Coordinates of C-alpha atoms and ligand atoms in Angstrom, one line a residue:
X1 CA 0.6 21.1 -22.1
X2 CA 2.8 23.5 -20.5
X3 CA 6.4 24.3 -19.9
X4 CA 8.2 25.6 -17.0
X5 CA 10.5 28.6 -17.3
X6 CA 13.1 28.1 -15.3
X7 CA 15.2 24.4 -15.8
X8 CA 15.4 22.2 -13.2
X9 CA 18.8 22.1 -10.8
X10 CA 20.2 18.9 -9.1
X11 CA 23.3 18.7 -7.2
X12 CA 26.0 19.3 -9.7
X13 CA 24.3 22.3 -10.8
X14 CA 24.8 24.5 -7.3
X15 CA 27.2 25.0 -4.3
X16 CA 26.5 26.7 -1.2
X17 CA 27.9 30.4 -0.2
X18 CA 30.0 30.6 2.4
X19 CA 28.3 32.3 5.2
X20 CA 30.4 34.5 8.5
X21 CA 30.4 31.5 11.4
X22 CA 30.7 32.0 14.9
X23 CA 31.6 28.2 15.0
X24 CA 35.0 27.3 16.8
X25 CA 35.0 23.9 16.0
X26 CA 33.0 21.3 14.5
X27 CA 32.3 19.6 17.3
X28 CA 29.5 22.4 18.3
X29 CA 27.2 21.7 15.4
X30 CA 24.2 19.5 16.0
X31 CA 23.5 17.1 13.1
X32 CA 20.6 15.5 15.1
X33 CA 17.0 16.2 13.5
X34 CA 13.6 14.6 12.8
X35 CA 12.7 11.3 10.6
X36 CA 8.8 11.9 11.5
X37 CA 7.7 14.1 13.8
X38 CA 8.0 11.8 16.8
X39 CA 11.6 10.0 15.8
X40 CA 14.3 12.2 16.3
X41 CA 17.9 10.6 15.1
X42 CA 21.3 11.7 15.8
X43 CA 22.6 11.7 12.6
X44 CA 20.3 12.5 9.4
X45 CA 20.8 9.5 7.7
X46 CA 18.4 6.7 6.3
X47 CA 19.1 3.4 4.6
X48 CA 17.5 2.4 1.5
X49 CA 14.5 0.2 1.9
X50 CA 16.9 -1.5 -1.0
X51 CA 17.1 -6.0 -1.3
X52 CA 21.3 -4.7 -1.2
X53 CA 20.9 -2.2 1.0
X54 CA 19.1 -2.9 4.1
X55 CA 18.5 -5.8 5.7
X56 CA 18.5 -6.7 9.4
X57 CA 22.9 -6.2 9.7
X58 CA 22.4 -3.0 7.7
X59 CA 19.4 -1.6 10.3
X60 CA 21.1 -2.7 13.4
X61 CA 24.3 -0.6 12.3
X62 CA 22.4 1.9 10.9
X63 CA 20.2 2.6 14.0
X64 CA 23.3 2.1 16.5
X65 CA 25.0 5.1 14.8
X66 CA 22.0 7.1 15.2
X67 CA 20.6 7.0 12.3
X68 CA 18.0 4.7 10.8
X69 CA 18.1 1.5 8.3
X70 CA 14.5 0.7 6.3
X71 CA 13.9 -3.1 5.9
X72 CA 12.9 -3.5 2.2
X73 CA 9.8 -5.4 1.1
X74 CA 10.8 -7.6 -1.5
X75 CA 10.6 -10.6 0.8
X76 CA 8.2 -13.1 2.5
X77 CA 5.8 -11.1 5.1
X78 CA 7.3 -13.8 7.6
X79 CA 10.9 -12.8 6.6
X80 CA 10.5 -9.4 6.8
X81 CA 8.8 -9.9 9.9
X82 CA 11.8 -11.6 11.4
X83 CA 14.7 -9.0 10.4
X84 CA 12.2 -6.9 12.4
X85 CA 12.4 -9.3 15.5
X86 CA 16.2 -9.7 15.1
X87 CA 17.1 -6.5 14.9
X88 CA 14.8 -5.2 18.3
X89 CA 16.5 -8.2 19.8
X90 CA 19.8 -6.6 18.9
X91 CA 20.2 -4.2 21.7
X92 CA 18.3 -4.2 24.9
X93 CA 18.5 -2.5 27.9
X94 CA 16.1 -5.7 29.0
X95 CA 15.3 -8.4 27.3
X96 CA 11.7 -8.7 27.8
X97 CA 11.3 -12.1 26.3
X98 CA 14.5 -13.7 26.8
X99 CA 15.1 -17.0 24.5
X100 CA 14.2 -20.6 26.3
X101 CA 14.3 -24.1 26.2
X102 CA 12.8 -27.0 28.5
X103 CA 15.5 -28.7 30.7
X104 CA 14.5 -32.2 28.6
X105 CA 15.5 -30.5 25.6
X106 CA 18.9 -32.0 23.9
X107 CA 22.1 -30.3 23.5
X108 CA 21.8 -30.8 19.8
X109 CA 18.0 -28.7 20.1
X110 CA 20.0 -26.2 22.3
X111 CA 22.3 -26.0 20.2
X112 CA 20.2 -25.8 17.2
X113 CA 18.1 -23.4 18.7
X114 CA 21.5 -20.8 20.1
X115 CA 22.1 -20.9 16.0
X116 CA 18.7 -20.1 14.5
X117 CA 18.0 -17.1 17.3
X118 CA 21.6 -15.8 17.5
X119 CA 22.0 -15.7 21.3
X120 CA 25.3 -17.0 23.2
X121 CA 22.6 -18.6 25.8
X122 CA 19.2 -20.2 26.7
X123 CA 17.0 -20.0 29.8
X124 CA 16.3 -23.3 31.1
X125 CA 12.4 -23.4 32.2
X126 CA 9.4 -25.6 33.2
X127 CA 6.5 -25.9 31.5
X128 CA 5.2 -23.3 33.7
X129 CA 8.0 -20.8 32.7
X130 CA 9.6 -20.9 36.1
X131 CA 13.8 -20.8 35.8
X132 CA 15.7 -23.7 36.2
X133 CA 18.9 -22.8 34.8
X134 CA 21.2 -21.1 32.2
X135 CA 23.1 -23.3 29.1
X136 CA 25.4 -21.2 27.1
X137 CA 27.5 -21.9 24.3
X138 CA 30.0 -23.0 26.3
X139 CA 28.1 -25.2 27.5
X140 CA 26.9 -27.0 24.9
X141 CA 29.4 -27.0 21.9
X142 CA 32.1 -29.5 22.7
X143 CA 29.4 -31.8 25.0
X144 CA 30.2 -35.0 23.7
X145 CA 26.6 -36.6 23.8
X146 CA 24.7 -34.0 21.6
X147 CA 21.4 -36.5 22.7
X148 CA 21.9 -35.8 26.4
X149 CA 19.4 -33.2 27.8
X150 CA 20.3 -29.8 28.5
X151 CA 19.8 -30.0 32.5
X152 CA 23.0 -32.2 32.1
X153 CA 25.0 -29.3 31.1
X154 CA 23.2 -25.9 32.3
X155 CA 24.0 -23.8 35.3
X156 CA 21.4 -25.0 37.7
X157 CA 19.3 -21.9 39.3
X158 CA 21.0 -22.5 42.9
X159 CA 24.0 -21.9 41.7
X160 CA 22.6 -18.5 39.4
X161 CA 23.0 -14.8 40.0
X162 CA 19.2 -13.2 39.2
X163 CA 17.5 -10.3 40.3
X164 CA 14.3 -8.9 40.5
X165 CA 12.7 -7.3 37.4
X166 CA 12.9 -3.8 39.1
X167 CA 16.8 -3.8 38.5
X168 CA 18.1 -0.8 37.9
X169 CA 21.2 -0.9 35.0
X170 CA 23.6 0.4 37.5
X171 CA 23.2 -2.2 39.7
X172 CA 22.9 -5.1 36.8
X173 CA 26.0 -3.3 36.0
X174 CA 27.7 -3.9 38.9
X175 CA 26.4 -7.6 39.4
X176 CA 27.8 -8.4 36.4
X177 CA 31.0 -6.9 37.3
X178 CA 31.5 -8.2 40.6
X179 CA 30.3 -12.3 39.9
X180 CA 32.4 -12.0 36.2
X181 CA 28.6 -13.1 34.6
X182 CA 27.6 -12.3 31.3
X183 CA 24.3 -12.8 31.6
X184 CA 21.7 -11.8 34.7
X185 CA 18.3 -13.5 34.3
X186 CA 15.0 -11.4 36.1
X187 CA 12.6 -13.2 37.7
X188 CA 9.4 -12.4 39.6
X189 CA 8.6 -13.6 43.2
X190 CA 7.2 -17.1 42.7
X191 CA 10.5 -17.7 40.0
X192 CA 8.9 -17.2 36.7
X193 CA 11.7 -15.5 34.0
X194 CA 10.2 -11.9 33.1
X195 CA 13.7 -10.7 31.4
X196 CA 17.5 -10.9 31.0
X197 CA 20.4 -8.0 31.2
X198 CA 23.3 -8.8 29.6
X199 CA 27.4 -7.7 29.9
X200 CA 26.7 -7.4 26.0
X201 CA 23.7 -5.1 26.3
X202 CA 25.3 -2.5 28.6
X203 CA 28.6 -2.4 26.4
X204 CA 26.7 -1.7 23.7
X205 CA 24.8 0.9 25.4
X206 CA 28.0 2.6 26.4
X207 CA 29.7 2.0 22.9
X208 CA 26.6 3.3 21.3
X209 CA 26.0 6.6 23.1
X210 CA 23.8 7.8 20.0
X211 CA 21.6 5.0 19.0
X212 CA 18.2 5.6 17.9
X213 CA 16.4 3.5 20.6
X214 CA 12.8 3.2 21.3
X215 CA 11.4 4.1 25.0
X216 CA 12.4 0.5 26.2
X217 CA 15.8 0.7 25.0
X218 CA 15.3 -0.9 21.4
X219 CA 17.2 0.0 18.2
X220 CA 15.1 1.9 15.7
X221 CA 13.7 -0.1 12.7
X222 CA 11.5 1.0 9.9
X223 CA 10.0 -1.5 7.0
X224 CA 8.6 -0.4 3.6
X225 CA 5.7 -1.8 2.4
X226 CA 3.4 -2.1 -0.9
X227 CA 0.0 -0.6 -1.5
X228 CA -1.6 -3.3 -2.3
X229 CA -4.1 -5.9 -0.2
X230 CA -2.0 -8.3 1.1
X231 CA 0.5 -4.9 2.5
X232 CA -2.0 -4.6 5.4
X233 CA -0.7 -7.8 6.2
X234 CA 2.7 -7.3 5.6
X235 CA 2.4 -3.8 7.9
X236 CA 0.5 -6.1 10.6
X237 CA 2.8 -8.5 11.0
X238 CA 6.2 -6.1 11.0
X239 CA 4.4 -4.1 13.6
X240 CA 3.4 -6.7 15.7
X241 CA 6.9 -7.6 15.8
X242 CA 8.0 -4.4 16.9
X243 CA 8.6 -1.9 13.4
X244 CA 8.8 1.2 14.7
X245 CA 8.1 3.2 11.0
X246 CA 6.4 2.5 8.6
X247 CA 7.2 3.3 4.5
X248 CA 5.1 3.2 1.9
X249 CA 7.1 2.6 -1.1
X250 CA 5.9 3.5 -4.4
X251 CA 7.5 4.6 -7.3
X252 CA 5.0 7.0 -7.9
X253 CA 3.7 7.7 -4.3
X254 CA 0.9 10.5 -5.1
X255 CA -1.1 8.2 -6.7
X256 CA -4.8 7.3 -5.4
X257 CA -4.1 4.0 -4.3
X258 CA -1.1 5.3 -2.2
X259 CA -2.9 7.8 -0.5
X260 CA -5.5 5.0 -0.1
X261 CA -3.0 3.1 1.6
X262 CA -1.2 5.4 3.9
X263 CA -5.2 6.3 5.4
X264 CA -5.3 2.7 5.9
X265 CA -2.5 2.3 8.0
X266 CA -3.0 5.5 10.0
X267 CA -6.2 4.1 10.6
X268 CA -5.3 0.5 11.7
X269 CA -1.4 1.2 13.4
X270 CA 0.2 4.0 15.6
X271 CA 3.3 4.0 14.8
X272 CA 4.2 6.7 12.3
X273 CA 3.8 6.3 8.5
X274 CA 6.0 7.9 5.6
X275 CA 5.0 7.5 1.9
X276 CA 6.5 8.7 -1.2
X277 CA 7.9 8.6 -3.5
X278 CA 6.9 12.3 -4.4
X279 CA 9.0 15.2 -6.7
X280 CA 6.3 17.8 -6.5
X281 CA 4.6 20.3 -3.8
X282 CA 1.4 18.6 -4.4
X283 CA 2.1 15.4 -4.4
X284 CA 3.5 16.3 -0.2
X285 CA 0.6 17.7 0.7
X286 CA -2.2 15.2 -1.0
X287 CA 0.0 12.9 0.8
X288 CA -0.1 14.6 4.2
X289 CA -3.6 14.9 3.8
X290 CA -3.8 11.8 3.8
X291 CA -2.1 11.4 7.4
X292 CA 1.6 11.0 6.3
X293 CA 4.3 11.7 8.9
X294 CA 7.1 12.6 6.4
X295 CA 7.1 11.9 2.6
X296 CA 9.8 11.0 0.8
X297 CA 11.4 13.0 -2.0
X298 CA 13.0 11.7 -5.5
X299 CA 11.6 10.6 -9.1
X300 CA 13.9 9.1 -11.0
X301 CA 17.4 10.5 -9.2
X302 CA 18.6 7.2 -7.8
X303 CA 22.0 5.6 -9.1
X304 CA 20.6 2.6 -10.2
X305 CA 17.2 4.7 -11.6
X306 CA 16.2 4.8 -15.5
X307 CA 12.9 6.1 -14.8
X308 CA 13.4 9.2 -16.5
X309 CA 14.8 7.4 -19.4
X310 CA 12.1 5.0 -20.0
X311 CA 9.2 7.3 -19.0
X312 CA 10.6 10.8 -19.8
X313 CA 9.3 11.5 -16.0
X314 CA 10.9 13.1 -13.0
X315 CA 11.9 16.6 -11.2
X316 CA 15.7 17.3 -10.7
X317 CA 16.6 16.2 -7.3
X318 CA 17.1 19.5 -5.9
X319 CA 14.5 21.3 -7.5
X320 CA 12.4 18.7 -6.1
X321 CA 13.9 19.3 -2.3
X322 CA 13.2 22.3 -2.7
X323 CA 9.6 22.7 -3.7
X324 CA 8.5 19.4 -2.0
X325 CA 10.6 21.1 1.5
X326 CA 8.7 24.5 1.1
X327 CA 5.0 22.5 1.3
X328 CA 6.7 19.8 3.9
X329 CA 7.6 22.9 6.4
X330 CA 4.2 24.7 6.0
X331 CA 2.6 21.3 6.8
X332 CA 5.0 20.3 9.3
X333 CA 5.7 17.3 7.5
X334 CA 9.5 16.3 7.4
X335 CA 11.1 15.9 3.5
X336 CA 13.4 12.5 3.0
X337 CA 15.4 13.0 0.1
X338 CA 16.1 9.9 -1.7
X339 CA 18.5 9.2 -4.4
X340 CA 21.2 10.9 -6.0
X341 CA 23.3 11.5 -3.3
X342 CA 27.5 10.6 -4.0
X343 CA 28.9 12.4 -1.4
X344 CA 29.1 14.3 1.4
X345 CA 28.5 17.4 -0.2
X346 CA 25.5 16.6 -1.8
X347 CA 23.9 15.5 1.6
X348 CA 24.6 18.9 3.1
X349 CA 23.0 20.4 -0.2
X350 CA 19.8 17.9 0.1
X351 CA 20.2 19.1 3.8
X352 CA 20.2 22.8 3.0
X353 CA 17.4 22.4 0.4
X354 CA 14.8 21.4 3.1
X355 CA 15.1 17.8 3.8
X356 CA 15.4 16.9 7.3
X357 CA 17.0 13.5 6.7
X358 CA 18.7 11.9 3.8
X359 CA 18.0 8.1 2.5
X360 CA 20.9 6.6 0.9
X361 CA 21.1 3.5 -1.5
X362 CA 24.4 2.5 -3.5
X363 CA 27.1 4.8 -1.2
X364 CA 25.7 1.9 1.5
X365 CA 25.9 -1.0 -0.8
X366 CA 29.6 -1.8 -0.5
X367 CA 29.6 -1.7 3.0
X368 CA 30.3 -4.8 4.8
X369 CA 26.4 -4.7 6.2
X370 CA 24.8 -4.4 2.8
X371 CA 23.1 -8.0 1.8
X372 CA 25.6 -10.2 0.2
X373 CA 29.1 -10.9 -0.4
X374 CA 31.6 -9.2 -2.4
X375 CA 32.5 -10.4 -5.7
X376 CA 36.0 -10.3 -6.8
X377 CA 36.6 -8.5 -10.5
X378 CA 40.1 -8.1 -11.8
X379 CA 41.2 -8.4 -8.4
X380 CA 39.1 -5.8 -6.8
X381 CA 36.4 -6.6 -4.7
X382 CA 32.9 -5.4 -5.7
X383 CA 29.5 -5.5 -3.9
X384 CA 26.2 -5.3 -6.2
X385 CA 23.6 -2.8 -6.1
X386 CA 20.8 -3.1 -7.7
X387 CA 17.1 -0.9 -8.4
X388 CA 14.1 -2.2 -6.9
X389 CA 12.8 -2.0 -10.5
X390 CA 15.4 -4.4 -12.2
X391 CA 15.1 -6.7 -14.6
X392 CA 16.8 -9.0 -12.2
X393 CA 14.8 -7.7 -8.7
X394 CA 11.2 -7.8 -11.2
X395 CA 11.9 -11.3 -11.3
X396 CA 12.6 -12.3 -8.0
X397 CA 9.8 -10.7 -6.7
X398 CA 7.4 -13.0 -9.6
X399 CA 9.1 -16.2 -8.5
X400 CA 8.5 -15.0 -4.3
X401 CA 4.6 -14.4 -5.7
X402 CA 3.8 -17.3 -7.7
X403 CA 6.2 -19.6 -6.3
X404 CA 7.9 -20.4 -10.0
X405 CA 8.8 -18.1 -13.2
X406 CA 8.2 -18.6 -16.9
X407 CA 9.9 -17.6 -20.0
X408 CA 7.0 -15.1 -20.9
X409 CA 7.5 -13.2 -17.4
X410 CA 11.0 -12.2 -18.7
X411 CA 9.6 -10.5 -21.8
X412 CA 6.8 -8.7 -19.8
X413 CA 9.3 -7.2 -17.4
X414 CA 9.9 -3.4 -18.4
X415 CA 12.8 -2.7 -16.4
X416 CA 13.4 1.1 -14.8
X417 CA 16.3 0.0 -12.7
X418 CA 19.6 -1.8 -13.1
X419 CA 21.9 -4.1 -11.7
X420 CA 25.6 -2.7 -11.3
X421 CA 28.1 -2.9 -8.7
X422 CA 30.1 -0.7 -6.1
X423 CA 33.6 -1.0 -4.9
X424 CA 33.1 -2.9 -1.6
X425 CA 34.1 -0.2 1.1
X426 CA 34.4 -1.7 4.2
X427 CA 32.4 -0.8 8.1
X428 CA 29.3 1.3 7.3
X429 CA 30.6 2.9 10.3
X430 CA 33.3 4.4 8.3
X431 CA 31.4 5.7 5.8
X432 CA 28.8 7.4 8.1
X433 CA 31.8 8.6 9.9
X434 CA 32.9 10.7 7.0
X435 CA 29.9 11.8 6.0
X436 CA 28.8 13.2 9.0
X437 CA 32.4 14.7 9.2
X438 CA 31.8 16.4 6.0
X439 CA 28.1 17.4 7.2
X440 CA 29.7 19.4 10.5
X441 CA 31.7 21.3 8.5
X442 CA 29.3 22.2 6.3
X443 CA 27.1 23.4 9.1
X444 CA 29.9 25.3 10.4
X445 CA 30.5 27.0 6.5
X446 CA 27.0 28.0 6.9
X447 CA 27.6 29.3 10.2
X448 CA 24.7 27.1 11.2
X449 CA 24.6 25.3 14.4
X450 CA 21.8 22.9 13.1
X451 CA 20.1 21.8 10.9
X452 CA 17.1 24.4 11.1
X453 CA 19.7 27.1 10.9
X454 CA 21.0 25.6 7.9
X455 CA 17.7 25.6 6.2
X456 CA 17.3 29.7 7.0
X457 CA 21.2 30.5 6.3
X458 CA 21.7 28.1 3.4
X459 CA 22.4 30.3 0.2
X460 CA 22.6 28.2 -3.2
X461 CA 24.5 29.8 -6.2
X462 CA 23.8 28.1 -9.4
X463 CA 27.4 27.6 -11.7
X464 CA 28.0 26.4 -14.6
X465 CA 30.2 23.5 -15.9
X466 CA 33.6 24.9 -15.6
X467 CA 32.5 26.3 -12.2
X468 CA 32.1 22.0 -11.3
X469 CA 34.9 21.6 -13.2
X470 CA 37.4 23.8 -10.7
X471 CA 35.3 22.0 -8.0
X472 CA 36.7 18.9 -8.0
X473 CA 40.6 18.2 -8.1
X474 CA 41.7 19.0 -11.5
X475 CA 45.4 19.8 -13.3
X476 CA 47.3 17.2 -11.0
X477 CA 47.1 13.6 -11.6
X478 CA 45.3 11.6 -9.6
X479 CA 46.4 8.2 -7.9
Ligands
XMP501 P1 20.9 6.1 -4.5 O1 21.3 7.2 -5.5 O2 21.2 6.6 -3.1 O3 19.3 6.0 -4.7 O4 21.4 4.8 -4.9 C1 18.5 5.2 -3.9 C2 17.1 5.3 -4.3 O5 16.8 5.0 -5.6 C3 15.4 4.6 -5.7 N1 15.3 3.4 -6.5 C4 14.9 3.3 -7.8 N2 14.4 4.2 -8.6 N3 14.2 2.5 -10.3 C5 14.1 3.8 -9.9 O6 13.6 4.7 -10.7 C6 14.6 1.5 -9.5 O7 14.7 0.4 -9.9 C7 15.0 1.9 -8.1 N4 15.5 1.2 -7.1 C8 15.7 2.1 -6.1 C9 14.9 4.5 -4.4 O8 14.1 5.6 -4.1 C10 16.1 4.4 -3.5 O9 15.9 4.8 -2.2

């Protein structure tokens, strides 16, 4: 047994010294900076891999931002799978593999169909995939004879505007403009469809000037997996349907079968792989040994976390940033911190500690993107959050794996999460909004103009309870 000397420090414990800035304005700080060392984001922030934190809603805003949203893994392969799908389908600057339906198909199929997949319109092919028209909503859902087939309702492809698929955006751009279309199919010489730009698509491409987009124009998406057999299959199927990242979530990532698994994948995928979850300087580098493109940082420091309480295990989150940061930038590994974080503040201090990007669970979970609806509690409305290691989310996952629960896989469950709920809070956009806000001008305290910079100029100063005290408002009342 040994002790360490010096006691561990998390958020609440520190502030940052105020450094001589040569910044005019906050708008000359970069917050951009790396997820892995190949995905750059805009805006240092990660969603929770999280059943009420991100799901497809969650990573589309997320990644349109410029940040990054984790699908969580506490779902069938096939579901998780399709939040991937939906989510690269979100934004395009082409869409490669544009929905369609055979011209004997019924209004009620299109219609069916328009539902399931989430798209305003259809293309109309033969069985040989040439184009034979457009049906659009508008098309189909006031038809009075839902049994009629769709070629009795679609644009017929004499009377379309396509191009060729060597379009550039400007001039699909201007297409659109000039025939007032909303939707331009591509097709290729003999007629075949090979893609679809949309008056959608290029207003969110100008809306969205930061969007973390893959090199065919793709929002971002990362999905966690497991470390067990059947995650091989899980990480198969999310990257054959376009995951762009993936996570290897364990509560105790340096373990052997973690590192096993993060070989594994390296092996079998190339798209990058991050693993945690780590507190120590060890635990990053077995872990990058192993072939991990970032590690993520936090043992026991979540909101919803008892961890600590029921193991006695953990590092204080910033103690851990900072050891697990000093190993990550020797191996050129980026550090995720994850958990813990309430505020602004406290991002720019996991920021400032080492971590390149910051994963965030419960300040998400009231947003209007989380998973679920709000619940309404003495008139306020609530959105739950809950950890991954619940009573409640234990469960769930059972009845997913064996298909049904029993009364003895209640008493077996040894919880070190727990449900709770958030005050619902509206857009994520507006929370990102502020806390990137409150992340320039912490840059610009530091007289940092990114994030790097904030790493070398950051100077903690430990304080002591009345020091936190006279840090927050105090001797007014609040209201
Ligand atoms: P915040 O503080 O942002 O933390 O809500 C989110 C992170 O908490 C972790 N997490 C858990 N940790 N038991 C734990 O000990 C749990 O049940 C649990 N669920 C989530 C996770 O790292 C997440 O990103």
């Amino acid at each position: 047994m040994k002790i360490r000397p010096d006691p561990g420090l998390t958020f609440d414990d520190v502030l940052l010294v105020p450094r001589r800035s040569a910044i005019r304005s906050r708008r000359d700080v970069s917050t951009a900076s790396w997820l892995t060392p190949d995905i750059r984001l805009q805006i240092p922030i990660v969603s929770a891999n999280m059943d009420t934190v991100t799901e497809t809603r969650m990573a589309i805003a997320m990644a349109q931002h410029g940040g990054i949203g984790i699908i969580h893994r506490f779902m069938t392969i096939q579901q998780q799978a399709e939040m991937v799908e939906r989510v690269k389908r979100a934004e395009n600057m082409v869409v490669e593999d544009p929905i369609s339906i055979r011209a004997s198909a019924t209004i009620a199929q299109a219609r069916q169909l328009m539902a399931e997949e989430e798209v305003g319109g259809l293309m109309v092919t033969d069985e040989n995939g040439i184009l034979l028209g457009v049906v659009t909503t508008r098309d189909v859902l006031l038809a009075e004879t839902p049994s009629d087939s769709v070629q009795t309702v679609m644009t017929p492809r004499e009377r379309l505007i396509v191009a060729s698929k060597d379009e550039t955006l400007e001039n699909a751009r201007r297409k659109l403009h000039s025939y007032r279309i909303e939707k331009l199919p591509l097709v290729d010489e003999e007629g075949h469809i090979v893609g679809l730009i949309t008056t959608q698509d290029i207003v969110k491409i100008e809306q969205h000037p930061d969007a973390t987009k893959d090199s065919r124009g793709r929002l971002m998406v990362g999905v966690a997996v497991g470390a067990r057999a059947d995650d091989l299959e899980r990480a198969a199927a999310c990257v054959a349907a376009g995951a762009d990242v993936l996570v290897v979530d364990i509560a105790h990532g340096h373990s052997d079968h973690t590192l096993q698994m993060v070989s594994s994948l390296k092996k079998r995928f190339s798209v990058p792989v991050i693993a945690g979850n780590v507190a120590t300087a060890e635990g990053v580098r077995d872990l990058a040994d192993a072939g991990a493109d970032a590690v993520k940082v936090g043992v026991g420091a979540g909101s919803i976390c008892i961890t600590r309480l029921v193991t006695g295990f953990g590092v204080p989150q910033l103690t851990a940033i900072l050891e697990c940061a000093e190993m990550g930038h020797r191996m050129k590994v980026p550090i995720i911190a994850d958990g813990g974080v309430r505020n602004s503040g406290d991002l720019v201090k996991a920021l400032a500690a080492g971590a390149s990007t910051v994963m965030l669970g419960s300040m998400l979970a009231g947003t209007d993107e989380s998973p679920g609806a709000p619940v309404v509690r003495g008139g306020r409305r609530y959105k739950v959050v809950r950890g991954m290691a619940s009573l409640t989310a234990n469960i769930q996952r059972k009845a997913i794996e064996k298909g049904e629960i029993s009364e003895e896989d209640w008493g077996e469950v040894v919880p070190e999460g727990v449900e709770a709920v958030v005050p619902a809070r509206g857009a994520v956009a507006d929370i990102l909004h502020q806390l990137v806000g409150g992340l320039r001008s912490g840059l610009s305290y530091a007289g940092a103009r990114n994030i790097e910079e904030l790493w070398e100029k950051a100077e903690f100063i430990p304080i002591t309870r009345a020091g936190m005290e006279e840090s927050g408002p105090h001797d007014v009342e609040k209201f």
